[in-house]
């Protein structure tokens, strides 16, 4: 070093070095440049001409690029290690919007927000532009989505398999109080998250005949020659886990005809007839749950279920052969989970593939099938345990009917050797129900073809053993196990309620979303007045947001300081929205008759869809709207009670409602709700539950403690005892004057003056044939509501209970549920987040 020059005052000082951008600023700049590149070169727009939707597409594609890098690495790592894969077959995947979800799990949300702000774009505005993916209906599909996210978070190599529905279930509109159904249009502008795999196309056959051929080994081989073939095209969506450590694939199938049109017919002038094959094929992936009240509707349902099961099994078996070269090791490398009974035909399809295409002996194929499959049951309702007419399966899937008959024959041959094998018992154990025409019991097929069968709450799993699978459990004891459902906290806490997440993180530390059990630390501050005040302020801000949504969507102004009493779920008689409505009517009558009482303001919020062919459920929606119309416009109520029904319930609407709820209505008839996951989402966000001892409510009670939940009504055992004595509601109504008055108001047309007898049939059913025991539970429910109000008046007690609900929800993380599946059913290893 030249010290003289270094210190010389005449030497020219070098210019100061430019400050290096911080890592955060560098990331923001990188994301900004990537969004601009996508806007220009993929969307084909300039900054000055781009619409909000253009910005959404550009942003989604830039995020997708980040996801893809980790996705490809995850795929290569799984190939390299040769580890076992899980395949989750579900007719529904209610994944909702993916922009915020992907940004959250890739830990890019704040730099992306900053990058967009530099471009004059608001991330929250883009959030609202994205349509919900119309791939599900209710809890079944949302559970599948939570499980896919948790499998990725725990670095389990997994594929989700389902159908890419063009128009989903339906878009719900309410007109004159009635539900109207319209096709969902979520794919109108395409889906920026998916990749069409043009090279992945599987042929799925229907109909035709079976021919017996003599094989080279002298054995007779059954050869199925389908009369119709439909192509299944693959679309892949990457599903990132928390912190982006592992990315899994959701592969959805769309149906396509072999030929786009019959050119000979078209040229002969039959332009419509030329397209009939295409229309028939593509109808398979048009809508979720097409109406099945007609023979054609039933056939389409079965075609859907077989289409996606066959394509999925062909796909995973081809991957097994490509990577491992031996079909006999399938159960060592593959675990297939059937999400409810819809994919049960996959058991017969796997036997078809192993026996007919890979020439395995029957016993070997059956052993591999049972070791590979496991089955989750989601319902005890007989109508939800699918059965299909034997003639329909014989016509549509003749080889599979043959396989089912053989499975059944071998099964009955084995169980008939038992000492108690009476004709009645064998009929109950048979795959073929002959009580009302021959029908295949798909639940029995899934049970027999699986090595494990699980329920989704402790109560549900116990009831499975004594109700729907009582006989099968007796011949295969120990097969039924429990896996209580869970929810992903990344979606239902961090994304839905970021302000609450930030507050909780101050107590738990930043491991909250890695290990949900650290929420237990929050219990220590449940009595802290300062924490309660901040917790309550977050709730009120969320209620203000929801109040604006209610006013925008249904034109009803609500008080954010009122109790937000919420029931959002599929509309069904067993979920008992009508019980909630009856209590609203009873309170309405009391407010008018006793205006001098110190009433606590309350807003009853309903949302949910009724199946298009479920007349009673649709009538319940109309009743909720009619009751709301009268109550909301009655000046004597003075705004103390409001009833609102928010149309077109979906994941994004739930993300706005749940963080704003004070009271969570989980009021199904005990013994009829398998689990529920809405109950967990509400409790996590601090809503107190009012509910029966049904589904996961039982376990929520165990975790949060009796003082912090409002339990009412008959137990599952009491429900059965009550039904055995008769299901008339007359005695209960006679003992409950408030109920009698509410029913008379509804029946006499107080809420339907233009059609006074509109609800007479509904009231008569409750009076004389109350199968779901609404009347029997009314008084208990009414008093539980009064206990809720007493707690609400004591604000410190209320917020203490709310905070303790949040604190004790860690066990209900879907990460816990999936870890149990992995260990006890799938036999795969997990890597907790942060350790990948």
PDB file of C-alpha atoms in Angstrom, residues 137-240:
ATOM      1  CA  UNK A 137     -69.175 -28.864  -3.278  1.00  0.00           C
ATOM      2  CA  UNK A 138     -68.583 -29.091   0.447  1.00  0.00           C
ATOM      3  CA  UNK A 139     -66.546 -30.669   3.206  1.00  0.00           C
ATOM      4  CA  UNK A 140     -65.455 -33.699   1.182  1.00  0.00           C
ATOM      5  CA  UNK A 141     -63.744 -31.587  -1.460  1.00  0.00           C
ATOM      6  CA  UNK A 142     -62.320 -29.064   0.992  1.00  0.00           C
ATOM      7  CA  UNK A 143     -60.851 -31.899   3.069  1.00  0.00           C
ATOM      8  CA  UNK A 144     -59.176 -33.281  -0.056  1.00  0.00           C
ATOM      9  CA  UNK A 145     -57.656 -29.855  -0.730  1.00  0.00           C
ATOM     10  CA  UNK A 146     -56.377 -29.534   2.863  1.00  0.00           C
ATOM     11  CA  UNK A 147     -54.920 -33.030   2.672  1.00  0.00           C
ATOM     12  CA  UNK A 148     -53.117 -32.282  -0.598  1.00  0.00           C
ATOM     13  CA  UNK A 149     -51.521 -29.211   0.988  1.00  0.00           C
ATOM     14  CA  UNK A 150     -50.519 -31.100   4.134  1.00  0.00           C
ATOM     15  CA  UNK A 151     -49.060 -34.011   2.164  1.00  0.00           C
ATOM     16  CA  UNK A 152     -46.839 -31.515   0.364  1.00  0.00           C
ATOM     17  CA  UNK A 153     -45.996 -29.750   3.633  1.00  0.00           C
ATOM     18  CA  UNK A 154     -44.870 -33.075   5.153  1.00  0.00           C
ATOM     19  CA  UNK A 155     -42.877 -33.933   1.987  1.00  0.00           C
ATOM     20  CA  UNK A 156     -44.980 -36.991   1.159  1.00  0.00           C
ATOM     21  CA  UNK A 157     -44.712 -37.814  -2.546  1.00  0.00           C
ATOM     22  CA  UNK A 158     -48.340 -37.702  -3.646  1.00  0.00           C
ATOM     23  CA  UNK A 159     -50.713 -37.248  -6.547  1.00  0.00           C
ATOM     24  CA  UNK A 160     -54.315 -36.142  -6.258  1.00  0.00           C
ATOM     25  CA  UNK A 161     -56.545 -37.611  -8.954  1.00  0.00           C
ATOM     26  CA  UNK A 162     -59.948 -36.215  -9.914  1.00  0.00           C
ATOM     27  CA  UNK A 163     -62.026 -34.691 -12.718  1.00  0.00           C
ATOM     28  CA  UNK A 164     -61.537 -31.276 -14.292  1.00  0.00           C
ATOM     29  CA  UNK A 165     -65.169 -30.163 -14.328  1.00  0.00           C
ATOM     30  CA  UNK A 166     -65.972 -27.529 -16.925  1.00  0.00           C
ATOM     31  CA  UNK A 167     -68.858 -26.115 -14.898  1.00  0.00           C
ATOM     32  CA  UNK A 168     -68.498 -27.463 -11.368  1.00  0.00           C
ATOM     33  CA  UNK A 169     -71.590 -28.160  -9.275  1.00  0.00           C
ATOM     34  CA  UNK A 170     -73.469 -24.954 -10.130  1.00  0.00           C
ATOM     35  CA  UNK A 171     -73.397 -21.230  -9.530  1.00  0.00           C
ATOM     36  CA  UNK A 172     -76.167 -20.399  -7.077  1.00  0.00           C
ATOM     37  CA  UNK A 173     -78.415 -17.388  -7.513  1.00  0.00           C
ATOM     38  CA  UNK A 174     -81.271 -16.453  -5.231  1.00  0.00           C
ATOM     39  CA  UNK A 175     -84.370 -15.023  -6.897  1.00  0.00           C
ATOM     40  CA  UNK A 176     -87.528 -14.357  -4.893  1.00  0.00           C
ATOM     41  CA  UNK A 177     -85.896 -16.372  -2.123  1.00  0.00           C
ATOM     42  CA  UNK A 178     -85.496 -19.468  -4.292  1.00  0.00           C
ATOM     43  CA  UNK A 179     -82.272 -21.155  -5.344  1.00  0.00           C
ATOM     44  CA  UNK A 180     -81.588 -21.114  -9.066  1.00  0.00           C
ATOM     45  CA  UNK A 181     -78.739 -23.103 -10.590  1.00  0.00           C
ATOM     46  CA  UNK A 182     -76.462 -21.863 -13.381  1.00  0.00           C
ATOM     47  CA  UNK A 183     -73.276 -23.354 -14.815  1.00  0.00           C
ATOM     48  CA  UNK A 184     -70.045 -22.228 -13.150  1.00  0.00           C
ATOM     49  CA  UNK A 185     -67.816 -20.288 -15.551  1.00  0.00           C
ATOM     50  CA  UNK A 186     -64.460 -20.605 -13.787  1.00  0.00           C
ATOM     51  CA  UNK A 187     -62.650 -21.721 -16.969  1.00  0.00           C
ATOM     52  CA  UNK A 188     -63.956 -18.908 -19.193  1.00  0.00           C
ATOM     53  CA  UNK A 189     -60.529 -17.228 -19.280  1.00  0.00           C
ATOM     54  CA  UNK A 190     -58.518 -20.413 -18.735  1.00  0.00           C
ATOM     55  CA  UNK A 191     -56.676 -21.532 -15.628  1.00  0.00           C
ATOM     56  CA  UNK A 192     -53.197 -20.011 -15.218  1.00  0.00           C
ATOM     57  CA  UNK A 193     -52.120 -22.641 -12.686  1.00  0.00           C
ATOM     58  CA  UNK A 194     -52.588 -25.774 -14.783  1.00  0.00           C
ATOM     59  CA  UNK A 195     -50.448 -27.524 -17.389  1.00  0.00           C
ATOM     60  CA  UNK A 196     -52.158 -29.555 -20.075  1.00  0.00           C
ATOM     61  CA  UNK A 197     -50.205 -32.779 -20.628  1.00  0.00           C
ATOM     62  CA  UNK A 198     -50.872 -33.481 -24.289  1.00  0.00           C
ATOM     63  CA  UNK A 199     -48.774 -36.639 -24.162  1.00  0.00           C
ATOM     64  CA  UNK A 200     -50.780 -38.191 -21.309  1.00  0.00           C
ATOM     65  CA  UNK A 201     -53.982 -39.634 -22.749  1.00  0.00           C
ATOM     66  CA  UNK A 202     -55.652 -42.827 -21.535  1.00  0.00           C
ATOM     67  CA  UNK A 203     -58.432 -44.765 -23.225  1.00  0.00           C
ATOM     68  CA  UNK A 204     -61.447 -45.595 -21.065  1.00  0.00           C
ATOM     69  CA  UNK A 205     -63.925 -48.142 -22.347  1.00  0.00           C
ATOM     70  CA  UNK A 206     -67.651 -48.616 -21.820  1.00  0.00           C
ATOM     71  CA  UNK A 207     -70.139 -51.301 -22.826  1.00  0.00           C
ATOM     72  CA  UNK A 208     -69.344 -54.007 -25.328  1.00  0.00           C
ATOM     73  CA  UNK A 209     -68.838 -57.694 -24.636  1.00  0.00           C
ATOM     74  CA  UNK A 210     -66.496 -60.211 -23.039  1.00  0.00           C
ATOM     75  CA  UNK A 211     -64.821 -62.991 -25.004  1.00  0.00           C
ATOM     76  CA  UNK A 212     -63.078 -65.989 -23.498  1.00  0.00           C
ATOM     77  CA  UNK A 213     -59.717 -66.763 -25.081  1.00  0.00           C
ATOM     78  CA  UNK A 214     -57.321 -69.617 -24.489  1.00  0.00           C
ATOM     79  CA  UNK A 215     -53.993 -68.245 -23.288  1.00  0.00           C
ATOM     80  CA  UNK A 216     -50.537 -69.676 -24.105  1.00  0.00           C
ATOM     81  CA  UNK A 217     -50.494 -71.337 -20.678  1.00  0.00           C
ATOM     82  CA  UNK A 218     -53.728 -73.144 -21.419  1.00  0.00           C
ATOM     83  CA  UNK A 219     -55.755 -70.957 -19.061  1.00  0.00           C
ATOM     84  CA  UNK A 220     -58.973 -69.286 -20.143  1.00  0.00           C
ATOM     85  CA  UNK A 221     -58.557 -65.505 -20.293  1.00  0.00           C
ATOM     86  CA  UNK A 222     -61.418 -63.011 -20.225  1.00  0.00           C
ATOM     87  CA  UNK A 223     -61.041 -60.279 -22.851  1.00  0.00           C
ATOM     88  CA  UNK A 224     -63.225 -57.185 -22.636  1.00  0.00           C
ATOM     89  CA  UNK A 225     -64.056 -55.576 -25.995  1.00  0.00           C
ATOM     90  CA  UNK A 226     -65.644 -52.190 -25.222  1.00  0.00           C
ATOM     91  CA  UNK A 227     -68.222 -50.798 -27.626  1.00  0.00           C
ATOM     92  CA  UNK A 228     -67.300 -47.191 -26.785  1.00  0.00           C
ATOM     93  CA  UNK A 229     -63.985 -45.560 -25.952  1.00  0.00           C
ATOM     94  CA  UNK A 230     -63.463 -42.151 -24.368  1.00  0.00           C
ATOM     95  CA  UNK A 231     -60.110 -40.458 -23.990  1.00  0.00           C
ATOM     96  CA  UNK A 232     -58.951 -39.036 -20.662  1.00  0.00           C
ATOM     97  CA  UNK A 233     -56.653 -36.014 -21.004  1.00  0.00           C
ATOM     98  CA  UNK A 234     -54.441 -34.951 -18.103  1.00  0.00           C
ATOM     99  CA  UNK A 235     -54.189 -31.449 -16.643  1.00  0.00           C
ATOM    100  CA  UNK A 236     -51.643 -30.943 -13.849  1.00  0.00           C
ATOM    101  CA  UNK A 237     -51.689 -28.305 -11.137  1.00  0.00           C
ATOM    102  CA  UNK A 238     -48.739 -28.014  -8.730  1.00  0.00           C
ATOM    103  CA  UNK A 239     -49.727 -27.924  -5.042  1.00  0.00           C
ATOM    104  CA  UNK A 240     -47.011 -26.343  -2.894  1.00  0.00           C
TER     105      UNK A 240
END
